[in-house]
Each structure stands twice: as structure tokens, then as C-alpha cells.
Tab-separated table of C-alpha atoms in Angstrom:
chain	number	residue	atom	x	y	z
A	5	ILE	CA	-8.912	76.002	-38.985
A	6	PRO	CA	-5.750	77.619	-40.358
A	7	ALA	CA	-4.056	75.736	-43.205
A	8	GLU	CA	-0.792	75.392	-41.277
A	9	ASP	CA	-2.579	73.611	-38.437
A	10	ASP	CA	-4.303	71.259	-40.856
A	11	GLU	CA	-0.943	70.548	-42.514
A	12	TYR	CA	0.665	69.896	-39.120
A	13	ILE	CA	-2.007	67.278	-38.365
A	14	SER	CA	-1.589	65.666	-41.787
A	15	LYS	CA	2.130	65.232	-41.147
A	16	LEU	CA	1.590	64.053	-37.594
A	17	LEU	CA	-0.913	61.392	-38.666
A	18	MET	CA	1.370	60.241	-41.468
A	19	ASN	CA	4.426	60.080	-39.177
A	20	GLU	CA	2.437	58.129	-36.591
A	21	GLY	CA	1.247	55.700	-39.271
A	22	MET	CA	-2.401	56.166	-38.435
A	23	ALA	CA	-4.986	54.699	-40.759
A	24	GLU	CA	-8.644	55.603	-40.810
A	25	PRO	CA	-10.994	55.328	-39.106
A	26	ILE	CA	-9.512	57.371	-36.283
A	27	VAL	CA	-10.989	57.388	-32.792
A	28	VAL	CA	-9.681	60.070	-30.452
A	29	MET	CA	-9.815	59.392	-26.716
A	30	ASN	CA	-9.511	61.992	-23.987
A	31	PRO	CA	-9.273	60.343	-20.553
A	32	GLY	CA	-8.265	63.598	-18.855
A	33	ALA	CA	-10.309	66.401	-17.356
A	34	LYS	CA	-9.343	69.396	-15.250
A	35	SER	CA	-11.120	67.853	-12.276
A	36	HIS	CA	-10.404	64.254	-11.286
A	37	LEU	CA	-14.098	64.022	-10.344
A	38	LYS	CA	-15.054	64.044	-14.026
A	39	ARG	CA	-12.631	61.305	-15.145
A	40	TRP	CA	-13.851	57.855	-16.106
A	41	THR	CA	-11.533	55.007	-15.107
A	42	ALA	CA	-8.222	54.304	-16.837
A	43	GLU	CA	-9.251	50.641	-16.977
A	44	GLY	CA	-12.454	51.564	-18.787
A	45	PHE	CA	-10.704	53.704	-21.389
A	46	ALA	CA	-8.029	51.010	-21.858
A	47	GLU	CA	-10.566	48.222	-22.410
A	48	VAL	CA	-12.587	50.251	-24.906
A	49	ALA	CA	-9.432	51.321	-26.770
A	50	ASP	CA	-8.156	47.733	-26.975
A	51	ARG	CA	-11.474	46.471	-28.316
A	52	LEU	CA	-11.814	49.273	-30.874
A	53	ILE	CA	-8.326	48.530	-32.213
A	54	LYS	CA	-8.800	44.759	-32.263
A	55	GLU	CA	-12.472	44.385	-33.178
A	56	SER	CA	-13.156	47.481	-35.289
A	57	GLY	CA	-9.760	48.076	-36.856
A	58	THR	CA	-9.602	51.683	-35.747
A	59	SER	CA	-6.549	53.766	-35.015
A	60	VAL	CA	-6.969	54.958	-31.438
A	61	LEU	CA	-5.099	58.003	-30.280
A	62	PHE	CA	-4.998	59.747	-26.965
A	63	VAL	CA	-4.933	63.510	-26.593
A	64	GLY	CA	-4.484	65.954	-23.761
A	65	THR	CA	-2.272	68.647	-22.350
A	66	ALA	CA	0.925	68.109	-20.376
A	67	GLU	CA	-1.274	67.950	-17.257
A	68	ASP	CA	-2.950	64.823	-18.691
A	69	ASP	CA	0.310	62.953	-19.321
A	70	ASP	CA	0.115	60.772	-16.189
A	71	VAL	CA	-3.552	59.942	-16.794
A	72	VAL	CA	-2.875	58.899	-20.391
A	73	ARG	CA	0.293	56.940	-19.573
A	74	ASN	CA	-1.607	55.092	-16.839
A	75	THR	CA	-4.381	54.264	-19.297
A	76	ILE	CA	-1.980	53.067	-21.995
A	77	SER	CA	-0.098	50.934	-19.450
A	78	LYS	CA	-3.291	48.921	-18.965
A	79	MET	CA	-3.700	48.196	-22.691
A	80	LYS	CA	-2.750	45.126	-24.712
A	81	GLU	CA	-2.972	46.826	-28.128
A	82	ARG	CA	-0.849	49.751	-29.328
A	83	PRO	CA	-2.540	53.159	-29.388
A	84	HIS	CA	-0.967	56.477	-30.394
A	85	ASN	CA	-0.094	58.987	-27.680
A	86	LEU	CA	-0.434	62.579	-28.876
A	87	VAL	CA	-0.513	64.168	-25.432
A	88	ASN	CA	0.977	67.661	-25.488
A	89	ARG	CA	1.646	67.441	-29.239
A	90	THR	CA	-1.169	69.734	-30.391
A	91	ASN	CA	-2.313	73.230	-29.586
A	92	ILE	CA	-6.025	74.055	-29.547
A	93	ARG	CA	-6.240	74.798	-33.294
A	94	GLN	CA	-4.312	71.645	-34.160
A	95	LEU	CA	-6.570	69.628	-31.875
A	96	ALA	CA	-9.565	71.071	-33.734
A	97	ALA	CA	-7.990	69.980	-37.055
A	98	LEU	CA	-7.384	66.504	-35.618
A	99	LEU	CA	-10.901	66.159	-34.233
A	100	LYS	CA	-12.388	67.256	-37.550
A	101	ARG	CA	-10.730	64.211	-39.169
A	102	ALA	CA	-11.743	61.769	-36.429
A	103	LYS	CA	-14.651	59.400	-36.848
A	104	LEU	CA	-15.366	59.663	-33.115
A	105	LEU	CA	-14.226	61.386	-29.929
A	106	ILE	CA	-14.652	59.491	-26.654
A	107	THR	CA	-14.206	61.877	-23.772
A	108	ASN	CA	-15.022	62.924	-20.264
A	109	ASP	CA	-16.715	66.259	-19.592
A	110	SER	CA	-13.823	68.477	-20.724
A	111	ALA	CA	-12.700	71.099	-23.237
A	112	PRO	CA	-12.103	68.598	-26.095
A	113	LEU	CA	-15.779	67.607	-25.848
A	114	HIS	CA	-16.821	71.151	-26.742
A	115	LEU	CA	-14.130	71.514	-29.398
A	116	GLY	CA	-15.299	68.269	-31.008
A	117	CYS	CA	-18.851	69.622	-31.108
A	118	ALA	CA	-17.624	72.872	-32.647
A	119	VAL	CA	-15.947	71.081	-35.571
A	120	GLY	CA	-18.755	68.546	-36.109
A	121	THR	CA	-17.094	65.402	-34.774
A	122	LYS	CA	-19.351	62.705	-33.335
A	123	VAL	CA	-18.891	62.727	-29.560
A	124	LEU	CA	-19.410	59.939	-27.048
A	125	ALA	CA	-19.253	61.660	-23.668
A	126	ILE	CA	-19.015	59.993	-20.272
A	127	PHE	CA	-20.624	61.965	-17.469
A	128	GLY	CA	-20.919	61.490	-13.709
A	129	PRO	CA	-21.155	64.364	-11.256
A	130	THR	CA	-21.780	67.068	-13.861
A	131	ASP	CA	-25.040	67.591	-15.709
A	132	PRO	CA	-24.983	66.510	-19.365
A	133	ASP	CA	-28.063	68.642	-20.017
A	134	LYS	CA	-25.952	71.703	-19.171
A	135	TYR	CA	-22.488	70.647	-20.341
A	136	GLY	CA	-23.015	67.740	-22.696
A	137	PRO	CA	-22.405	67.453	-26.416
A	138	THR	CA	-24.753	69.181	-28.822
A	139	GLY	CA	-24.428	67.287	-32.102
A	140	GLU	CA	-27.289	65.381	-33.679
A	141	PHE	CA	-25.424	62.061	-33.458
A	142	ASP	CA	-23.681	62.622	-30.107
A	143	ILE	CA	-24.342	60.287	-27.193
A	144	VAL	CA	-23.906	60.668	-23.439
A	145	ILE	CA	-23.344	57.685	-21.186
A	146	CYS	CA	-23.857	58.199	-17.476
A	147	ALA	CA	-24.722	56.100	-14.469
A	148	LYS	CA	-28.333	56.110	-13.427
A	149	LEU	CA	-27.886	56.937	-9.750
A	150	SER	CA	-30.235	58.954	-7.574
A	151	CYS	CA	-27.369	61.276	-6.597
A	152	SER	CA	-26.076	61.975	-10.103
A	153	PRO	CA	-25.637	64.561	-11.424
A	154	CYS	CA	-24.834	66.157	-8.101
A	155	GLU	CA	-22.732	69.100	-9.328
A	156	SER	CA	-20.677	68.712	-6.150
A	157	ALA	CA	-16.919	68.827	-5.602
A	158	THR	CA	-17.126	66.161	-2.908
A	159	CYS	CA	-18.739	62.742	-2.868
A	160	LYS	CA	-19.767	60.587	0.060
A	161	PHE	CA	-20.162	57.627	-2.310
A	162	ASN	CA	-16.555	57.542	-3.571
A	163	TYR	CA	-17.487	58.760	-7.091
A	164	GLU	CA	-19.403	55.589	-7.924
A	165	CYS	CA	-21.165	57.428	-10.749
A	166	MET	CA	-17.914	57.336	-12.758
A	167	LYS	CA	-16.767	53.898	-11.626
A	168	ILE	CA	-19.908	51.982	-12.562
A	169	VAL	CA	-20.047	53.114	-16.196
A	170	ALA	CA	-19.550	49.779	-17.952
A	171	PRO	CA	-16.799	49.436	-20.580
A	172	ASN	CA	-19.094	47.104	-22.572
A	173	GLU	CA	-21.728	49.837	-22.854
A	174	VAL	CA	-19.140	52.401	-23.949
A	175	PHE	CA	-17.592	49.983	-26.469
A	176	ASP	CA	-20.944	48.894	-27.934
A	177	THR	CA	-21.982	52.528	-28.338
A	178	ALA	CA	-18.621	53.538	-29.812
A	179	LYS	CA	-18.685	50.642	-32.265
A	180	LEU	CA	-22.139	51.658	-33.446
A	181	MET	CA	-21.016	55.272	-33.809
A	182	VAL	CA	-17.933	54.253	-35.827
A	183	GLU	CA	-19.422	51.464	-37.943
A	184	GLY	CA	-23.173	51.459	-37.608
A	185	TYR	CA	-24.562	54.560	-39.185
A	186	GLU	CA	-23.611	57.466	-41.376
A	187	GLU	CA	-24.892	61.012	-41.266
A	188	GLY	CA	-26.875	61.850	-44.311
């Protein structure tokens, strides 16, 4: 990671007033099929801020702006919105400092793995065995449905595999990943 990108992130975090631990959330994905619910991300973010004392920040490209704004609109606590404020190298520098990345199947998932960030990935129609995180402490949460992963661009079941992932399960897992163990 180039020094100037690391410095940019240092300034950004300071200007945003973010304290550690930092949890990065990525509710976007190129395909809407791979996106967990805004309500789910909002509930988990609220609980992490309130119950675990984390700084939660949302990332994404300009294309993710509506998804992130919709998620934040459903929250009671105050997260940080860094959508479209980092390039790929800066995002890598940010993820390297994060305690955890909670994400759909998307590019930030793989970038988080590349820099050694713990990843909690939410999967539905895509196969986590093919596209999931690779770190020793990474976790995948997915619905246990007979049709998932289907690897299909259409769904006759209205994408239930993404809708039935429980916020409580994601929060409990995230809390454990942030507070419950340390690599060693």
C-alpha cells in the first residue's frame, strides 16, 4: 500500500472522528442478487455501535450511494459514510486498519482478504466455496436452502436466500469476531 494512500486514510479517519475498533460494512454489490437487506445491515450496524462501541463505516463506489443511503436511513445510531471517498488502494489501506469487514459477495471481500482483514461474508445465490473469503478467521453466513447456491441470475423464490439471513446471527458472529478472539 503506497504511503500516500495510507496517509490519506489516516487523515480521513481523524477528520471523521473514528475511534477503534473500526468495522467496515459494504452493503453494495455489482448485482442486486448478491445484496443482503438494508434492514439487516442497519440493525447489525446499530447494535455494533451501541453494544460493542465500534466505529462503523460504510464503503462503496458512487454506484453504491443509494444502497448505503437507504441502509443508513434505517439506522438509529450514527455511522460514517465513506462511499466514493476512496480509490482501490485507499480502500485497501482502510481495510488493513479495520477490525472486521462485513460484506456481500463483492470486490471489497477479496480486497479485505488480500490485506489480512477478518471478513464476515453474507452469501446467497453465489457459491462461497468458489468466491468466499480465504482467511483463517473469516466466516461465511448463508441461508441453508435446497436451492442455494444456485449460481443463477433469476430466482423463482424471490431471493429468499438473502432475505432470511438473520440479523441476530450476523451480529452475534460479528461481535465474536470483533471482541471474542485474537489471532495469535
